[in-house]
Short mmCIF file of C-alpha atoms and ligand atoms in Angstrom, two decimals:
data_model
loop_
_atom_site.label_atom_id
_atom_site.label_comp_id
_atom_site.label_asym_id
_atom_site.label_seq_id
_atom_site.Cartn_x
_atom_site.Cartn_y
_atom_site.Cartn_z
CA MET A 1 8.41 -6.19 -21.75
CA GLN A 2 6.50 -8.89 -23.58
CA GLN A 3 2.83 -8.02 -23.95
CA LEU A 4 -0.06 -9.95 -25.40
CA THR A 5 -2.74 -7.43 -26.35
CA LEU A 6 -6.17 -8.74 -27.07
CA PHE A 7 -7.70 -5.30 -27.11
CA SER A 8 -8.10 -3.06 -30.10
CA GLU A 9 -10.60 -0.40 -31.06
CA SER A 10 -11.14 -1.82 -34.57
CA THR A 11 -11.18 -5.56 -33.82
CA PRO A 12 -12.17 -5.99 -30.19
CA VAL A 13 -11.19 -9.59 -29.47
CA LEU A 14 -10.88 -9.42 -25.70
CA PRO A 15 -10.67 -6.24 -23.63
CA VAL A 16 -7.58 -7.44 -21.77
CA SER A 17 -3.79 -7.21 -21.98
CA TYR A 18 -1.47 -9.89 -20.60
CA TYR A 19 2.15 -9.32 -19.53
CA PRO A 20 3.65 -12.75 -18.73
CA ASP A 21 6.93 -11.38 -17.38
CA PHE A 22 5.71 -8.23 -15.63
CA LEU A 23 7.84 -9.06 -12.57
CA THR A 24 11.28 -10.66 -12.56
CA GLN A 25 11.27 -14.12 -10.97
CA GLU A 26 13.27 -12.72 -8.05
CA LEU A 27 10.76 -9.95 -7.35
CA ALA A 28 7.82 -12.30 -7.85
CA ASN A 29 9.34 -14.73 -5.31
CA GLU A 30 9.87 -11.91 -2.79
CA LEU A 31 6.33 -10.63 -3.25
CA TYR A 32 4.89 -14.13 -2.92
CA GLN A 33 6.65 -14.52 0.44
CA HIS A 34 5.40 -11.07 1.53
CA CYS A 35 1.83 -11.89 0.48
CA LEU A 36 1.77 -15.16 2.42
CA LYS A 37 2.12 -13.03 5.56
CA LEU A 38 -0.83 -10.72 4.77
CA GLU A 39 -4.02 -10.80 6.88
CA TRP A 40 -5.95 -13.54 5.11
CA GLN A 41 -9.44 -14.57 6.16
CA GLN A 42 -12.14 -16.89 4.92
CA ASN A 43 -15.30 -14.82 4.55
CA GLN A 44 -18.90 -16.00 4.36
CA ILE A 45 -21.01 -15.29 1.28
CA ARG A 46 -24.79 -15.39 0.92
CA ILE A 47 -26.02 -16.89 -2.35
CA ALA A 48 -29.69 -17.67 -3.08
CA GLY A 49 -30.59 -17.35 0.60
CA LYS A 50 -27.78 -19.67 1.77
CA THR A 51 -24.67 -18.63 3.69
CA MET A 52 -21.48 -20.51 2.82
CA PRO A 53 -17.71 -20.03 3.10
CA VAL A 54 -16.05 -18.23 0.18
CA PRO A 55 -13.99 -20.98 -1.54
CA ARG A 56 -10.64 -19.17 -1.10
CA LEU A 57 -9.00 -16.82 1.39
CA GLU A 58 -9.28 -13.06 0.92
CA CYS A 59 -7.61 -9.89 2.15
CA ILE A 60 -7.90 -6.20 1.29
CA TYR A 61 -5.45 -3.29 1.57
CA GLY A 62 -5.98 0.26 0.40
CA ASP A 63 -6.81 3.87 1.12
CA ALA A 64 -8.74 4.65 4.30
CA GLY A 65 -12.50 4.73 3.75
CA CYS A 66 -12.44 2.59 0.60
CA ASP A 67 -14.73 -0.08 2.03
CA TYR A 68 -15.82 -2.74 -0.42
CA LEU A 69 -19.02 -4.79 -0.51
CA TYR A 70 -19.48 -7.52 -3.12
CA SER A 71 -22.34 -9.89 -3.90
CA ASN A 72 -24.35 -7.80 -1.43
CA SER A 73 -22.95 -9.91 1.38
CA VAL A 74 -19.15 -9.85 1.70
CA PHE A 75 -17.90 -6.68 3.36
CA LEU A 76 -14.17 -5.91 3.17
CA LYS A 77 -12.54 -3.07 5.12
CA PRO A 78 -9.08 -2.16 3.81
CA LEU A 79 -5.98 -2.38 5.96
CA THR A 80 -3.24 0.21 5.35
CA TRP A 81 -1.12 -0.41 2.25
CA THR A 82 2.07 -2.36 2.93
CA GLU A 83 5.14 -0.93 1.20
CA PRO A 84 5.55 -3.83 -1.28
CA LEU A 85 1.85 -3.57 -2.25
CA SER A 86 1.93 0.21 -2.78
CA ASN A 87 5.19 -0.14 -4.78
CA LEU A 88 3.51 -2.74 -6.96
CA ARG A 89 0.45 -0.49 -7.40
CA ASP A 90 2.73 2.35 -8.54
CA ARG A 91 4.55 0.11 -11.05
CA ILE A 92 1.23 -0.93 -12.60
CA THR A 93 0.07 2.69 -12.78
CA ALA A 94 3.39 3.67 -14.44
CA LEU A 95 2.83 0.99 -17.10
CA THR A 96 -0.91 1.41 -17.70
CA SER A 97 -1.78 4.95 -16.48
CA TYR A 98 -4.68 3.43 -14.53
CA LYS A 99 -5.01 4.55 -10.89
CA PHE A 100 -5.95 2.25 -8.04
CA ARG A 101 -7.10 2.79 -4.45
CA ILE A 102 -7.50 -0.77 -3.19
CA VAL A 103 -6.04 -4.21 -3.75
CA ILE A 104 -8.04 -7.35 -3.03
CA GLY A 105 -6.03 -10.53 -2.51
CA ASN A 106 -7.29 -14.01 -3.28
CA GLN A 107 -5.43 -17.03 -1.98
CA TYR A 108 -6.20 -20.35 -3.68
CA ARG A 109 -4.84 -22.96 -1.26
CA THR A 110 -5.51 -26.01 -3.46
CA GLY A 111 -7.21 -26.82 -6.76
CA MET A 112 -10.52 -26.88 -4.87
CA ASP A 113 -10.29 -23.14 -4.19
CA SER A 114 -11.83 -21.10 -6.98
CA ILE A 115 -13.89 -18.11 -8.08
CA GLY A 116 -16.96 -18.66 -10.25
CA TRP A 117 -18.14 -16.73 -13.30
CA HIS A 118 -18.66 -13.08 -12.40
CA ALA A 119 -17.94 -9.49 -13.39
CA ASP A 120 -16.37 -6.98 -11.03
CA ASN A 121 -19.04 -4.32 -11.36
CA GLU A 122 -19.59 -3.06 -7.83
CA GLN A 123 -20.76 0.56 -7.75
CA SER A 124 -17.92 1.55 -5.42
CA MET A 125 -15.46 1.19 -8.34
CA GLY A 126 -17.37 3.64 -10.53
CA ILE A 127 -18.39 3.13 -14.14
CA ASN A 128 -16.17 0.97 -16.36
CA PRO A 129 -13.31 0.35 -13.94
CA ALA A 130 -9.90 -0.83 -15.11
CA ILE A 131 -8.72 -3.77 -12.97
CA ALA A 132 -5.14 -5.04 -12.87
CA SER A 133 -4.44 -8.55 -11.67
CA VAL A 134 -1.02 -9.86 -10.57
CA SER A 135 -0.49 -13.61 -10.16
CA LEU A 136 2.00 -15.26 -7.80
CA GLY A 137 2.74 -18.89 -7.03
CA SER A 138 1.08 -21.82 -8.77
CA CYS A 139 -0.21 -21.37 -12.30
CA ARG A 140 -4.01 -21.59 -12.59
CA LYS A 141 -6.40 -21.43 -15.50
CA PHE A 142 -8.25 -18.10 -15.86
CA GLN A 143 -11.22 -18.02 -18.22
CA ILE A 144 -12.90 -15.01 -19.74
CA LYS A 145 -15.93 -14.89 -22.02
CA PRO A 146 -18.38 -12.41 -23.49
CA ARG A 147 -21.69 -12.65 -21.57
CA ASN A 148 -23.32 -15.73 -23.23
CA GLY A 149 -20.22 -16.26 -25.43
CA LYS A 150 -17.36 -18.72 -25.68
CA ALA A 151 -14.58 -18.81 -23.07
CA THR A 152 -10.91 -18.07 -23.75
CA ASP A 153 -8.37 -19.68 -21.40
CA PHE A 154 -5.27 -17.99 -19.99
CA TRP A 155 -2.68 -19.68 -17.78
CA LEU A 156 -1.76 -16.96 -15.33
CA GLU A 157 1.92 -17.41 -14.56
CA HIS A 158 3.99 -16.47 -11.51
CA GLY A 159 4.91 -12.77 -11.85
CA SER A 160 2.39 -12.04 -14.63
CA LEU A 161 0.01 -9.10 -14.98
CA LEU A 162 -3.42 -9.25 -16.60
CA VAL A 163 -5.15 -5.93 -17.20
CA MET A 164 -8.91 -5.87 -17.69
CA HIS A 165 -9.55 -2.59 -19.49
CA PRO A 166 -12.51 -0.21 -18.96
CA GLY A 167 -15.66 -1.79 -20.37
CA CYS A 168 -14.50 -5.37 -19.78
CA GLN A 169 -16.72 -5.81 -16.71
CA SER A 170 -19.82 -4.74 -18.65
CA THR A 171 -19.27 -7.03 -21.62
CA HIS A 172 -17.41 -10.03 -20.17
CA LEU A 173 -17.41 -12.50 -17.27
CA HIS A 174 -14.36 -14.25 -15.83
CA GLN A 175 -13.51 -17.10 -13.46
CA VAL A 176 -10.77 -19.29 -12.00
CA PRO A 177 -12.35 -22.77 -12.05
CA LYS A 178 -11.63 -25.62 -9.65
CA THR A 179 -9.14 -28.21 -10.87
CA ASN A 180 -8.49 -31.85 -9.93
CA LYS A 181 -4.80 -31.38 -10.76
CA VAL A 182 -2.47 -31.19 -7.77
CA VAL A 183 -1.62 -27.50 -7.46
CA SER A 184 -0.10 -25.65 -4.58
CA THR A 185 -0.89 -22.15 -3.36
CA ARG A 186 -1.62 -19.36 -5.80
CA ILE A 187 -2.01 -15.73 -4.77
CA ASN A 188 -3.79 -13.20 -6.93
CA LEU A 189 -3.81 -9.45 -6.31
CA THR A 190 -6.48 -7.36 -8.05
CA PHE A 191 -5.81 -3.60 -8.02
CA ARG A 192 -9.01 -1.59 -8.30
CA PRO A 193 -10.25 2.01 -8.34
CA HIS A 194 -12.70 3.26 -5.70
CA ILE A 195 -14.99 6.29 -5.84
CA GLY A 196 -16.31 6.24 -2.27
CA GLY A 197 -19.38 4.59 -0.79
CA ARG A 198 -19.69 0.82 -0.75
O1 AKG B 201 -7.61 -15.02 -9.27
C1 AKG B 201 -7.82 -14.44 -10.33
O2 AKG B 201 -7.02 -14.46 -11.25
C2 AKG B 201 -9.13 -13.73 -10.55
C3 AKG B 201 -9.67 -13.04 -9.33
C4 AKG B 201 -10.99 -12.40 -9.59
O3 AKG B 201 -11.66 -12.72 -10.55
C5 AKG B 201 -11.51 -11.40 -8.70
O4 AKG B 201 -10.90 -11.11 -7.65
O5 AKG B 201 -12.58 -10.85 -8.99
#
């Protein structure tokens, strides 16, 4: 499998690995169709005292009790794993040895849906979580940068896997910016650990 590694102990460029062809096109198409039928919702987020809709749809599946709170305002309660999602989780663990207890889905309906600069550093994932991100559907730009550093752009393709290794969330921020280009739906699945609590 083709892998682009931007992670090395001696010359740490970026603490991520990218597998453009993690899934065959056939499997990626099947998964995309499955994911469209998941329980998507548009949550509300509170930022600087203001409540507003999250600019994308979200869903969460995972182990019972692995509740997830982010930005101190969006509370996600996992639904039971579907078979395709748990199979995908197991494939990623077989490749990376990282273990996951939840998957959070993001659905970007148009170029106006996005996620701003952030790190996934919620306490419920423990210290230095590894996060694995599968992309399905339209290709969108994903940017990652050291805190206060320069951004690197990735184009996350249908069927690709991006792994953010332990430490990445402490040193780097990432985002999927809005775009004026005409793009159709993209689904992203982020597999995450969970240590209990919220
Ligand atoms: O959609 C993506 O590729 C990134 C999603 C993300 O950053 C997140 O869920 O925290």
